[in-house]
mmCIF file of C-alpha atoms in Angstrom:
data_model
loop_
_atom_site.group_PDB
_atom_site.id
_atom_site.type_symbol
_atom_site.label_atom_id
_atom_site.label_comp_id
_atom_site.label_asym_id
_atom_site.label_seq_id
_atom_site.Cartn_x
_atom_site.Cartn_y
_atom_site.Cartn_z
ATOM 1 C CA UNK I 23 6.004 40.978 75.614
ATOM 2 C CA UNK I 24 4.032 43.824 77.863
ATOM 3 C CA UNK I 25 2.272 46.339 76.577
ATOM 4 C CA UNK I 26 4.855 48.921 77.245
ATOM 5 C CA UNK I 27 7.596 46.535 75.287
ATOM 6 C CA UNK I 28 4.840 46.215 72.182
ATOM 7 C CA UNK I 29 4.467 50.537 72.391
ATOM 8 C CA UNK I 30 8.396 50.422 72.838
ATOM 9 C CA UNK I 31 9.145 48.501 69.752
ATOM 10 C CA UNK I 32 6.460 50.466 67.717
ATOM 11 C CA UNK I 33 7.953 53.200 68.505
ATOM 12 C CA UNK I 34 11.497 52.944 67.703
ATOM 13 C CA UNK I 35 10.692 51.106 64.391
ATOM 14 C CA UNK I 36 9.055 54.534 63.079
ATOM 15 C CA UNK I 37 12.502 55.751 63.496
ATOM 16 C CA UNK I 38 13.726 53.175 61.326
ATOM 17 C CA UNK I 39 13.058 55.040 57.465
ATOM 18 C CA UNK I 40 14.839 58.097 58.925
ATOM 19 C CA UNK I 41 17.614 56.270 60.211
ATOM 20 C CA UNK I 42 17.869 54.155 56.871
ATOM 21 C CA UNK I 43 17.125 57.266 54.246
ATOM 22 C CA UNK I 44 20.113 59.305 56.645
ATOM 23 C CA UNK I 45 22.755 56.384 55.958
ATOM 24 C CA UNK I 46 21.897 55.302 52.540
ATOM 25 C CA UNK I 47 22.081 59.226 51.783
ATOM 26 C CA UNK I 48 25.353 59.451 53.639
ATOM 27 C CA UNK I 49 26.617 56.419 52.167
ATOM 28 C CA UNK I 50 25.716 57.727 48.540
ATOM 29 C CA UNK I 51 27.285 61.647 48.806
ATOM 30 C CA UNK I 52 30.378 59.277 50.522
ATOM 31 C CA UNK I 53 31.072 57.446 47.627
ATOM 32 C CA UNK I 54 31.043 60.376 44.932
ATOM 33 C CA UNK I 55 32.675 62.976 47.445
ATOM 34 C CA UNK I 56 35.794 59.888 47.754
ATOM 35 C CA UNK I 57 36.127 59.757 44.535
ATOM 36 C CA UNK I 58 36.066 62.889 43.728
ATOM 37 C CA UNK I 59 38.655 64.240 46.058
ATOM 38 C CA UNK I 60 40.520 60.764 46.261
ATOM 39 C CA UNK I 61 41.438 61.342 42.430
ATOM 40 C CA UNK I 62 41.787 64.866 43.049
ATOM 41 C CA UNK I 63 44.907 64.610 45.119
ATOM 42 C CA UNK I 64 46.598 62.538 42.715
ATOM 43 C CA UNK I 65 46.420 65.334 40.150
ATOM 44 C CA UNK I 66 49.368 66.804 38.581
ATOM 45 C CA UNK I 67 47.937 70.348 39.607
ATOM 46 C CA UNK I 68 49.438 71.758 42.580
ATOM 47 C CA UNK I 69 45.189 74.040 42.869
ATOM 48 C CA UNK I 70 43.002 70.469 42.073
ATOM 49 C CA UNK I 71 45.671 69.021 45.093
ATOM 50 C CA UNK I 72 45.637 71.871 47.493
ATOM 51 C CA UNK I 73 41.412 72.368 47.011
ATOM 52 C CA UNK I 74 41.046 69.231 47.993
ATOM 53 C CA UNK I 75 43.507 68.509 50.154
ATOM 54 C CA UNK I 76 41.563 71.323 52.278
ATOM 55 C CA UNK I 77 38.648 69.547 51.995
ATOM 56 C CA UNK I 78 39.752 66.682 53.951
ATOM 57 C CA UNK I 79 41.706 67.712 56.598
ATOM 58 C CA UNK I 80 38.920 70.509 57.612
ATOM 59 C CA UNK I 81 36.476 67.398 57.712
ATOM 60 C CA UNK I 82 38.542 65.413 59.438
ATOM 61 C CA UNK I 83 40.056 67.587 61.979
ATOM 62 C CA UNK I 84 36.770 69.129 63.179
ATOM 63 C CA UNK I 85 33.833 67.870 65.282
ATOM 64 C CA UNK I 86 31.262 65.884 63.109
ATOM 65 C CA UNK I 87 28.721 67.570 65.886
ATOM 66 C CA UNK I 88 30.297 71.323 65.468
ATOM 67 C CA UNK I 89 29.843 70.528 61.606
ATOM 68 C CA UNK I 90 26.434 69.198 62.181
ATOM 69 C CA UNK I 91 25.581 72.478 64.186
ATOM 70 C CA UNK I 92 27.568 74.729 61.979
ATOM 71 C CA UNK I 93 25.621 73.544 58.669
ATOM 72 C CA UNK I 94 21.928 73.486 60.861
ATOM 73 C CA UNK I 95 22.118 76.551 62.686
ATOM 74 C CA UNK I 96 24.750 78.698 61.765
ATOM 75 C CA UNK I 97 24.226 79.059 58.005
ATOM 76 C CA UNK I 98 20.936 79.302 57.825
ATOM 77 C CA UNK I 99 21.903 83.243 59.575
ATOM 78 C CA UNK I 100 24.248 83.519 56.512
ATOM 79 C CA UNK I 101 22.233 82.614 53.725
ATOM 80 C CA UNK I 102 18.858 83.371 55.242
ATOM 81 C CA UNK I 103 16.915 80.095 54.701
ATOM 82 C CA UNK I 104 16.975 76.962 56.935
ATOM 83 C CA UNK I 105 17.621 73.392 55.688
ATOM 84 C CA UNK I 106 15.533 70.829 56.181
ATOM 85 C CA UNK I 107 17.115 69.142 59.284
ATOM 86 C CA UNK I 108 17.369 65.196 57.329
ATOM 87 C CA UNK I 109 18.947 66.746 54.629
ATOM 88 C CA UNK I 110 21.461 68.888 56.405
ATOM 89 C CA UNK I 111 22.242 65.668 58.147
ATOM 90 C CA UNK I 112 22.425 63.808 55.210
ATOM 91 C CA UNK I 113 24.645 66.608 54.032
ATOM 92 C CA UNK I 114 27.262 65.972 57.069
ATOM 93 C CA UNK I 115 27.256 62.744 56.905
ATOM 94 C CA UNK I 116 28.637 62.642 53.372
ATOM 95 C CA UNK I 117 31.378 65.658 53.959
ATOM 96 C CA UNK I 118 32.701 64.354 57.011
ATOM 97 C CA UNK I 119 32.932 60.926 55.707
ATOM 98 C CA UNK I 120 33.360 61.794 52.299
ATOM 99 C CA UNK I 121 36.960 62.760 53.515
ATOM 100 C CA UNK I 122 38.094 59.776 55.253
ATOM 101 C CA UNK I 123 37.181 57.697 52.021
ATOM 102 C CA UNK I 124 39.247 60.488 50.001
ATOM 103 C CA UNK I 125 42.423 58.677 51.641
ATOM 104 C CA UNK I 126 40.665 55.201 51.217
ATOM 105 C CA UNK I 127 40.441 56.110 47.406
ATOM 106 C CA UNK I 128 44.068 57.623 47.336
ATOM 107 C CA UNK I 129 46.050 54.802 48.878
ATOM 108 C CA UNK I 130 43.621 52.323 46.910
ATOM 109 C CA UNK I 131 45.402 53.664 43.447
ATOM 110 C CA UNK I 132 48.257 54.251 44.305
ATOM 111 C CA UNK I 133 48.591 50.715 45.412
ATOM 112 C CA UNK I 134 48.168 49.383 42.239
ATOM 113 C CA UNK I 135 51.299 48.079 40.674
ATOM 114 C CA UNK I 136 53.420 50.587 38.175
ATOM 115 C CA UNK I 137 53.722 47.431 35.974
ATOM 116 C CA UNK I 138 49.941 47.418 35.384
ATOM 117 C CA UNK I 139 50.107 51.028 34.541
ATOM 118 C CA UNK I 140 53.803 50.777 32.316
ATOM 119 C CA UNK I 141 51.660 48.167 30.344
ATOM 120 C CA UNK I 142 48.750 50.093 30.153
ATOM 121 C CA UNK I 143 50.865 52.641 28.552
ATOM 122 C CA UNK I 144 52.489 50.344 26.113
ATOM 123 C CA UNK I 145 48.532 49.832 24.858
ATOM 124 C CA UNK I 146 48.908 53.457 24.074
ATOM 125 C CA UNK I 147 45.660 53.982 26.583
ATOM 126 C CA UNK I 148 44.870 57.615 27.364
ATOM 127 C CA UNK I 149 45.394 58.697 30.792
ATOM 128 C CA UNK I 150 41.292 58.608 31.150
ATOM 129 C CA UNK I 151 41.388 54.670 29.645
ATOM 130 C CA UNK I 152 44.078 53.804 31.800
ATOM 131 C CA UNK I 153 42.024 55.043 34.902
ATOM 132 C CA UNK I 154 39.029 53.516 34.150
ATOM 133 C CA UNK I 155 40.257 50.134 32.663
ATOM 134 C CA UNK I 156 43.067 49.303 34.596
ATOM 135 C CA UNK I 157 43.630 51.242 37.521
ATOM 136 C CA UNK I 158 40.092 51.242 39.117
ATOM 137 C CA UNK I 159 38.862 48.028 39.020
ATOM 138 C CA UNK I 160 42.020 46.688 40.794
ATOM 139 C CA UNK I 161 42.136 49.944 43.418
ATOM 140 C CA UNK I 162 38.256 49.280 43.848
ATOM 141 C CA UNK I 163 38.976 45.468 45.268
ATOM 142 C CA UNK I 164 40.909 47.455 47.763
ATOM 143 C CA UNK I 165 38.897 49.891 48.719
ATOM 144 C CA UNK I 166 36.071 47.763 49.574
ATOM 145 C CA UNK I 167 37.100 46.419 52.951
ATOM 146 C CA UNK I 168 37.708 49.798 54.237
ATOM 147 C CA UNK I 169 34.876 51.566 52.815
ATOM 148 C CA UNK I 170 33.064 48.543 54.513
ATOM 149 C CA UNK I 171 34.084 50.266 57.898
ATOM 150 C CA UNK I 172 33.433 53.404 57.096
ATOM 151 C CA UNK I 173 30.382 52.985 56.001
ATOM 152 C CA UNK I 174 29.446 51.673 59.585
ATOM 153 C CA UNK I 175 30.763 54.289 61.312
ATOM 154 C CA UNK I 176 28.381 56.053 58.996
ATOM 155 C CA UNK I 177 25.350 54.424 60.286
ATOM 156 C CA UNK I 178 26.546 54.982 64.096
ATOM 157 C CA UNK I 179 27.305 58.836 63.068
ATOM 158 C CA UNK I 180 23.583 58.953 61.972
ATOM 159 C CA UNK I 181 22.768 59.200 65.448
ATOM 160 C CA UNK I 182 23.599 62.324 65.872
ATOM 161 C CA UNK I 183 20.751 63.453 64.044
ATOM 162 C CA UNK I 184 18.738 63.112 66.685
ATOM 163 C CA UNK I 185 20.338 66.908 68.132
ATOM 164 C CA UNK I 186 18.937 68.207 65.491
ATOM 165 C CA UNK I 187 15.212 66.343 66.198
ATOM 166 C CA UNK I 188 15.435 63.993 62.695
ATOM 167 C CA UNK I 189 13.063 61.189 64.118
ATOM 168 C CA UNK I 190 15.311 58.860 63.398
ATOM 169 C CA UNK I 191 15.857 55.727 66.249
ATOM 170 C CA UNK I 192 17.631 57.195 68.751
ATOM 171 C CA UNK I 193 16.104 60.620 68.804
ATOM 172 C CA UNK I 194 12.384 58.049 69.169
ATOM 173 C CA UNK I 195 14.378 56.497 71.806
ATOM 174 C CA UNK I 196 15.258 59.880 73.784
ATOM 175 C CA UNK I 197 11.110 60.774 72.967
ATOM 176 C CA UNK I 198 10.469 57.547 75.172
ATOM 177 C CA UNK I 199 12.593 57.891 78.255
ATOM 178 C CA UNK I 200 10.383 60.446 80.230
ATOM 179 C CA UNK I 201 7.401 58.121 80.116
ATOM 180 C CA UNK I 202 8.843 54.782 79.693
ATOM 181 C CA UNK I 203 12.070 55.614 82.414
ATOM 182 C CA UNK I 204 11.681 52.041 84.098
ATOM 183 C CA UNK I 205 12.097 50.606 80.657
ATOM 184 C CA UNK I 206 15.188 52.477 79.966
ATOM 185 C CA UNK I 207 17.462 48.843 79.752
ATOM 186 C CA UNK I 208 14.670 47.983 77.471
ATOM 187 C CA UNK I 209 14.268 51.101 74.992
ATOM 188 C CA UNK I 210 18.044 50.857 74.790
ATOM 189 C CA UNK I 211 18.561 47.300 74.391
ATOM 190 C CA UNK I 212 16.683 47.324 71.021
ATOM 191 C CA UNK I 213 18.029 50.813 69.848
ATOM 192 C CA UNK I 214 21.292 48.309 70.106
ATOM 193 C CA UNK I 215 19.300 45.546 68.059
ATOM 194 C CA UNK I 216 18.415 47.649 65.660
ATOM 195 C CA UNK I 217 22.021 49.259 64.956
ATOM 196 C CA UNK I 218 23.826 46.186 64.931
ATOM 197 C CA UNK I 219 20.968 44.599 62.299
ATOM 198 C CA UNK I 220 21.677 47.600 59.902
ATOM 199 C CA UNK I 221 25.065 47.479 60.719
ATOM 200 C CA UNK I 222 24.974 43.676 59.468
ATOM 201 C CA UNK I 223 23.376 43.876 56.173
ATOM 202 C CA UNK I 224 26.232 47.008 55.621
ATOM 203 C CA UNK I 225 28.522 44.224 56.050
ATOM 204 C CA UNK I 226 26.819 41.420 54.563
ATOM 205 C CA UNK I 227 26.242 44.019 51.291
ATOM 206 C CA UNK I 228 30.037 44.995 51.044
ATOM 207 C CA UNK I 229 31.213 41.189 51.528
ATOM 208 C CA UNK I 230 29.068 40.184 48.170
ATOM 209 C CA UNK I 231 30.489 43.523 46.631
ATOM 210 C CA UNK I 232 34.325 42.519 47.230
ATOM 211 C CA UNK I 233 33.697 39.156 46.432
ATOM 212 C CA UNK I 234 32.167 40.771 42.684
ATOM 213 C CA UNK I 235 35.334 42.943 42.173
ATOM 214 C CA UNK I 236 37.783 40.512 43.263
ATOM 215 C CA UNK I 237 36.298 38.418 40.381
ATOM 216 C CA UNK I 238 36.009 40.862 37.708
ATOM 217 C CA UNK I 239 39.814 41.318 37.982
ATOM 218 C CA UNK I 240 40.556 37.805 38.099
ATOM 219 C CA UNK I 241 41.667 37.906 42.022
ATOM 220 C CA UNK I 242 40.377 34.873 44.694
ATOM 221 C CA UNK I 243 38.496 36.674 47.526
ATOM 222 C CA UNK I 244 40.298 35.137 51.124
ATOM 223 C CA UNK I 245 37.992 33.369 52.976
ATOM 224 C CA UNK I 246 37.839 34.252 56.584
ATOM 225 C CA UNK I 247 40.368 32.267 58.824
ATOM 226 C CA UNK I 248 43.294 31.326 56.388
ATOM 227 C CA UNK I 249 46.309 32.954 56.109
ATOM 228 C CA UNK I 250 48.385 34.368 53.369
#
């Protein structure tokens, strides 16, 4: 490897932390912001539906960059303070995906069978029993494929950090092109590397996690390549 390869490299792995700290963030405010609004739209209150209904079709209709923008340089004029760029990306990341696992979470429970839930009942469980004991653990085995997903798209959405200069890899890529231009295949060729390695352990993470839930419920997790 040349010198400019080794410099390269260096580089683009100080990018890395950001990068990582920006998903796992994302990934985290994801998960409770799902959950939260998932369950939300199953309530039996017309206000709990309708807030959070809002919630997710604002995030998902609207530009994940406008909403990056929005929350780094517009509100700041509002409120009068400026947030610290990771965490306002950090912030987006979680809102924006936050409502696409909202509908993960929904169709998850309501996929569980009304027998489980009829029997549940019959235990005289409370509403909050029969949530947590019967009803999760089944919706979570089906949430964890998709979530899987999303949580990539996560991790290629934390690119976009980079407009609003978080060092993460791609904004240490963008740093390198004006002296490194002849390199350019290179710089981007392990920016690719890099995603797809992160990307991997996302996957390799969620595969163990389905396997666990499929298990705790008593289900056997379908190996890749056979058919129902």
């Amino acid at each position: 490897m040349s010198d400019n390869h080794s410099r390269i490299v260096e580089v683009l792995f100080q990018g890395l932390p950001f990068t990582v700290v920006a998903t796992l963030g994302g990934i985290a405010l994801t998960i409770v912001l799902s959950l939260i609004a998932g369950l939300a739209m199953l309530s039996r209150s017309r206000v709990v539906r309708g807030i959070s209904r809002t919630y997710v079709e604002i995030f998902r209709g609207t530009s994940e960059v406008v909403q990056l923008f929005w929350l780094f340089y517009a509100l700041p004029i509002l409120l009068g303070f400026q947030l610290v760029p990771l965490f306002a990306g950090v912030l987006v990341l979680g809102l924006n995906h936050g409502a696409y696992g909202a509908e993960i979470v929904r169709g998850a429970v309501q996929s569980v069978p009304k027998a489980q839930v009829e029997g549940a009942v019959a235990l005289n469980f409370s509403p909050a029993q029969r949530m947590r004991r019967v009803v999760l653990p089944q919706a979570l085995v089906e949430m964890v494929p998709p979530f899987n997903n999303l949580f990539i798209q996560l991790l290629k959405g934390s690119a976009l950090l980079s407009f609003i200069q978080v060092q993460e890899i791609t904004q240490r890529g963008q740093s390198l092109v004006p002296n490194f231009g002849p390199d350019l295949a290179f710089i981007y060729g392990v920016e690719l590397v890099m995603y797809l390695v992160l990307a991997l352990v996302i996957t390799l993470v969620m595969r163990l996690l389905e396997r666990l839930t499929a298990r705790r419920v008593g289900r056997t997790p379908m190996k890749v390549g056979t058919t129902a």
